[in-house]
PDB file of C-alpha atoms in Angstrom:
ATOM      1  CA  UNK A   1      68.698 100.693 115.130  1.00 63.00           C
ATOM      2  CA  UNK A   2      69.948  97.865 113.034  1.00 80.00           C
ATOM      3  CA  UNK A   3      73.341  99.354 112.621  1.00 93.00           C
ATOM      4  CA  UNK A   4      74.696  99.302 116.117  1.00 96.00           C
ATOM      5  CA  UNK A   5      77.532  96.865 115.477  1.00 97.00           C
ATOM      6  CA  UNK A   6      78.989  98.697 112.782  1.00 97.00           C
ATOM      7  CA  UNK A   7      78.646 101.953 114.731  1.00 98.00           C
ATOM      8  CA  UNK A   8      80.269 100.620 118.036  1.00 98.00           C
ATOM      9  CA  UNK A   9      83.166  99.086 115.889  1.00 98.00           C
ATOM     10  CA  UNK A  10      83.581 102.443 114.082  1.00 98.00           C
ATOM     11  CA  UNK A  11      83.424 104.152 117.512  1.00 98.00           C
ATOM     12  CA  UNK A  12      86.111 102.001 118.923  1.00 98.00           C
ATOM     13  CA  UNK A  13      88.492 102.755 116.000  1.00 98.00           C
ATOM     14  CA  UNK A  14      87.640 106.493 116.185  1.00 98.00           C
ATOM     15  CA  UNK A  15      88.461 106.605 119.863  1.00 98.00           C
ATOM     16  CA  UNK A  16      91.512 104.731 119.214  1.00 98.00           C
ATOM     17  CA  UNK A  17      93.018 106.675 116.641  1.00 98.00           C
ATOM     18  CA  UNK A  18      91.875 110.227 117.469  1.00 98.00           C
ATOM     19  CA  UNK A  19      93.129 109.649 120.963  1.00 98.00           C
ATOM     20  CA  UNK A  20      96.555 108.444 119.625  1.00 98.00           C
ATOM     21  CA  UNK A  21      96.798 110.979 117.063  1.00 98.00           C
ATOM     22  CA  UNK A  22      96.005 113.728 119.789  1.00 98.00           C
ATOM     23  CA  UNK A  23      98.736 112.125 122.147  1.00 98.00           C
ATOM     24  CA  UNK A  24     101.305 112.325 119.331  1.00 98.00           C
ATOM     25  CA  UNK A  25     100.524 115.870 118.705  1.00 98.00           C
ATOM     26  CA  UNK A  26     100.458 116.990 122.306  1.00 98.00           C
ATOM     27  CA  UNK A  27     103.748 115.203 123.237  1.00 98.00           C
ATOM     28  CA  UNK A  28     105.651 115.261 119.730  1.00 98.00           C
ATOM     29  CA  UNK A  29     109.143 115.568 121.312  1.00 97.00           C
ATOM     30  CA  UNK A  30     108.544 112.843 123.897  1.00 97.00           C
ATOM     31  CA  UNK A  31     107.136 110.465 121.243  1.00 97.00           C
ATOM     32  CA  UNK A  32     110.038 111.027 118.946  1.00 97.00           C
ATOM     33  CA  UNK A  33     112.680 110.620 121.732  1.00 97.00           C
ATOM     34  CA  UNK A  34     111.161 107.432 122.911  1.00 96.00           C
ATOM     35  CA  UNK A  35     110.799 105.992 119.315  1.00 97.00           C
ATOM     36  CA  UNK A  36     114.200 106.800 118.497  1.00 96.00           C
ATOM     37  CA  UNK A  37     115.471 104.475 121.268  1.00 96.00           C
ATOM     38  CA  UNK A  38     112.735 102.016 120.335  1.00 96.00           C
ATOM     39  CA  UNK A  39     113.968 101.694 116.698  1.00 96.00           C
ATOM     40  CA  UNK A  40     117.599 102.100 117.478  1.00 95.00           C
ATOM     41  CA  UNK A  41     119.562  99.825 115.079  1.00 94.00           C
ATOM     42  CA  UNK A  42     116.748  99.086 112.619  1.00 96.00           C
ATOM     43  CA  UNK A  43     115.758 100.465 109.302  1.00 94.00           C
ATOM     44  CA  UNK A  44     113.559 103.158 111.001  1.00 94.00           C
ATOM     45  CA  UNK A  45     116.116 104.457 113.189  1.00 93.00           C
ATOM     46  CA  UNK A  46     117.078 107.558 111.272  1.00 94.00           C
ATOM     47  CA  UNK A  47     113.648 108.155 110.028  1.00 96.00           C
ATOM     48  CA  UNK A  48     111.678 108.267 113.355  1.00 97.00           C
ATOM     49  CA  UNK A  49     110.235 111.824 112.892  1.00 97.00           C
ATOM     50  CA  UNK A  50     109.064 111.203 109.403  1.00 97.00           C
ATOM     51  CA  UNK A  51     107.686 107.701 110.135  1.00 97.00           C
ATOM     52  CA  UNK A  52     105.765 108.959 113.165  1.00 98.00           C
ATOM     53  CA  UNK A  53     104.427 111.831 111.011  1.00 98.00           C
ATOM     54  CA  UNK A  54     103.004 109.530 108.361  1.00 98.00           C
ATOM     55  CA  UNK A  55     101.400 107.311 111.147  1.00 98.00           C
ATOM     56  CA  UNK A  56      99.966 110.539 112.886  1.00 98.00           C
ATOM     57  CA  UNK A  57      98.524 111.538 109.378  1.00 98.00           C
ATOM     58  CA  UNK A  58      96.886 107.835 108.814  1.00 98.00           C
ATOM     59  CA  UNK A  59      95.718 107.935 112.368  1.00 98.00           C
ATOM     60  CA  UNK A  60      93.866 111.143 112.148  1.00 98.00           C
ATOM     61  CA  UNK A  61      92.391 110.450 108.499  1.00 98.00           C
ATOM     62  CA  UNK A  62      91.299 106.949 109.861  1.00 98.00           C
ATOM     63  CA  UNK A  63      89.562 108.407 113.036  1.00 98.00           C
ATOM     64  CA  UNK A  64      87.732 111.244 110.903  1.00 98.00           C
ATOM     65  CA  UNK A  65      86.675 108.831 108.524  1.00 98.00           C
ATOM     66  CA  UNK A  66      85.225 106.400 111.094  1.00 98.00           C
ATOM     67  CA  UNK A  67      83.469 109.377 112.871  1.00 98.00           C
ATOM     68  CA  UNK A  68      82.077 110.334 109.310  1.00 98.00           C
ATOM     69  CA  UNK A  69      80.936 106.791 108.886  1.00 98.00           C
ATOM     70  CA  UNK A  70      79.191 106.652 112.059  1.00 98.00           C
ATOM     71  CA  UNK A  71      77.184 109.672 111.187  1.00 97.00           C
ATOM     72  CA  UNK A  72      76.427 108.472 107.702  1.00 96.00           C
ATOM     73  CA  UNK A  73      75.142 105.054 109.322  1.00 96.00           C
ATOM     74  CA  UNK A  74      72.728 107.087 111.618  1.00 94.00           C
ATOM     75  CA  UNK A  75      71.323 108.443 108.426  1.00 92.00           C
ATOM     76  CA  UNK A  76      71.564 105.594 105.931  1.00 91.00           C
ATOM     77  CA  UNK A  77      71.598 101.897 105.958  1.00 89.00           C
ATOM     78  CA  UNK A  78      75.080 101.625 104.587  1.00 89.00           C
ATOM     79  CA  UNK A  79      78.335 103.777 104.894  1.00 92.00           C
ATOM     80  CA  UNK A  80      81.022 103.960 102.095  1.00 97.00           C
ATOM     81  CA  UNK A  81      83.044 106.289 104.320  1.00 98.00           C
ATOM     82  CA  UNK A  82      82.857 104.076 107.248  1.00 98.00           C
ATOM     83  CA  UNK A  83      84.025 101.258 105.089  1.00 98.00           C
ATOM     84  CA  UNK A  84      86.921 102.986 103.857  1.00 98.00           C
ATOM     85  CA  UNK A  85      87.667 104.399 107.363  1.00 98.00           C
ATOM     86  CA  UNK A  86      87.723 100.609 108.631  1.00 98.00           C
ATOM     87  CA  UNK A  87      89.985  99.804 105.474  1.00 98.00           C
ATOM     88  CA  UNK A  88      92.437 102.703 106.327  1.00 98.00           C
ATOM     89  CA  UNK A  89      92.387 101.581 110.004  1.00 98.00           C
ATOM     90  CA  UNK A  90      93.376  98.344 109.104  1.00 98.00           C
ATOM     91  CA  UNK A  91      96.297  99.569 106.910  1.00 98.00           C
ATOM     92  CA  UNK A  92      97.322 101.857 109.660  1.00 98.00           C
ATOM     93  CA  UNK A  93      97.519  98.952 112.165  1.00 98.00           C
ATOM     94  CA  UNK A  94      99.494  96.836 109.552  1.00 98.00           C
ATOM     95  CA  UNK A  95     102.000  99.807 109.449  1.00 98.00           C
ATOM     96  CA  UNK A  96     102.296  99.901 113.089  1.00 98.00           C
ATOM     97  CA  UNK A  97     102.395  96.103 113.364  1.00 98.00           C
ATOM     98  CA  UNK A  98     105.226  96.040 110.804  1.00 97.00           C
ATOM     99  CA  UNK A  99     107.136  98.697 113.073  1.00 97.00           C
ATOM    100  CA  UNK A 100     106.682  96.689 116.174  1.00 97.00           C
ATOM    101  CA  UNK A 101     107.786  93.431 114.530  1.00 97.00           C
ATOM    102  CA  UNK A 102     110.978  95.390 113.077  1.00 97.00           C
ATOM    103  CA  UNK A 103     111.759  96.650 116.495  1.00 97.00           C
ATOM    104  CA  UNK A 104     111.347  93.221 117.967  1.00 96.00           C
ATOM    105  CA  UNK A 105     108.739  94.470 120.366  1.00 96.00           C
ATOM    106  CA  UNK A 106     106.554  91.120 120.031  1.00 97.00           C
ATOM    107  CA  UNK A 107     104.414  92.040 123.004  1.00 97.00           C
ATOM    108  CA  UNK A 108     103.608  95.534 121.278  1.00 96.00           C
ATOM    109  CA  UNK A 109     102.793  93.760 117.984  1.00 97.00           C
ATOM    110  CA  UNK A 110     100.482  91.254 119.945  1.00 97.00           C
ATOM    111  CA  UNK A 111      98.601  94.320 121.227  1.00 96.00           C
ATOM    112  CA  UNK A 112      98.274  95.699 117.781  1.00 98.00           C
ATOM    113  CA  UNK A 113      96.527  92.510 116.632  1.00 97.00           C
ATOM    114  CA  UNK A 114      94.074  92.875 119.475  1.00 97.00           C
ATOM    115  CA  UNK A 115      92.877  96.254 117.537  1.00 98.00           C
ATOM    116  CA  UNK A 116      93.187  94.616 114.131  1.00 98.00           C
ATOM    117  CA  UNK A 117      90.558  92.127 114.867  1.00 98.00           C
ATOM    118  CA  UNK A 118      87.565  94.665 115.230  1.00 98.00           C
ATOM    119  CA  UNK A 119      88.965  96.628 112.605  1.00 98.00           C
ATOM    120  CA  UNK A 120      88.822  93.738 110.136  1.00 98.00           C
ATOM    121  CA  UNK A 121      85.338  92.846 111.485  1.00 98.00           C
ATOM    122  CA  UNK A 122      84.155  96.401 110.696  1.00 98.00           C
ATOM    123  CA  UNK A 123      85.611  95.819 107.090  1.00 98.00           C
ATOM    124  CA  UNK A 124      83.773  92.689 106.828  1.00 98.00           C
ATOM    125  CA  UNK A 125      80.500  93.977 108.062  1.00 97.00           C
ATOM    126  CA  UNK A 126      80.603  97.232 106.265  1.00 97.00           C
ATOM    127  CA  UNK A 127      81.775  95.579 102.894  1.00 95.00           C
TER     128      UNK A 127
END
């Protein structure tokens, strides 16, 4: 199997985003409550539920596209769906990074960069 590296990268992104989306759905009220405090006094303070919904949708689509990309790579030498899943994963992570920077949560922002590195690697390898 010559596609093990992109498959593993897409698997990491799939797990990351699908679990995160599941957590948001399972504990929507808790997430909204915590994030209202986190973004209090910022430009997102009054739009937390809508912003969280947008992030949720981006995460679910990213995760599903990455899983689809894995399936495609098992059957083909390349994966357009996986590539676009990785690109959308990067965009989603940039949204999250922007939010953490706005909230002045620099430790949280640093953590997002850790996820961004394999996501951009997946874009490069699949591109």
